[in-house]
């Protein structure tokens, strides 16, 4: 039986191989905003936004480990859509 970490990476690679999977992960990155600031004037709102952002950062790390090339493509799409670095 395969180790859980290897199975997770294989599952993510299978998802990344599908156009539907790529679109889903792109939407998830847009929703979690891993490259955005999580700061809000109200502390509870900041805590919430940072928690959501953490999910996006976790997802990026998982994608980078599973398929670095696809991670770069997803990040490029994310940056272009959000205008993060412009």
CSV table of N, CA, C and O in Angstrom, one decimal, residues 1-7 10 13:
chain,number,residue,atom,x,y,z
A,1,UNK,N,0.8,-1.2,0.0
A,1,UNK,CA,0.0,0.0,0.0
A,1,UNK,C,0.9,1.2,0.0
A,1,UNK,O,1.9,1.3,0.7
A,2,UNK,N,0.5,2.2,-0.8
A,2,UNK,CA,1.3,3.5,-0.9
A,2,UNK,C,1.1,4.3,0.3
A,2,UNK,O,0.0,4.3,1.0
A,3,UNK,N,2.1,5.1,0.7
A,3,UNK,CA,2.1,6.0,1.8
A,3,UNK,C,1.1,7.1,1.5
A,3,UNK,O,0.9,7.5,0.4
A,4,UNK,N,0.4,7.6,2.5
A,4,UNK,CA,-0.6,8.6,2.3
A,4,UNK,C,-0.1,9.9,1.6
A,4,UNK,O,-0.8,10.4,0.8
A,5,UNK,N,1.1,10.3,1.9
A,5,UNK,CA,1.7,11.5,1.3
A,5,UNK,C,1.9,11.2,-0.2
A,5,UNK,O,1.5,12.1,-1.1
A,6,UNK,N,2.4,10.1,-0.6
A,6,UNK,CA,2.5,9.7,-2.0
A,6,UNK,C,1.1,9.7,-2.7
A,6,UNK,O,1.0,10.1,-3.8
A,7,UNK,N,0.2,9.1,-2.0
A,7,UNK,CA,-1.2,9.0,-2.6
A,7,UNK,C,-1.8,10.4,-2.8
A,7,UNK,O,-2.4,10.7,-3.8
A,10,UNK,N,-0.2,11.9,-5.8
A,10,UNK,CA,-0.7,11.2,-7.0
A,10,UNK,C,-2.1,11.7,-7.4
A,10,UNK,O,-2.5,12.0,-8.5
A,13,UNK,N,-1.8,15.2,-8.8
A,13,UNK,CA,-1.3,15.1,-10.2
A,13,UNK,C,-2.4,14.7,-11.1
A,13,UNK,O,-2.6,15.2,-12.2
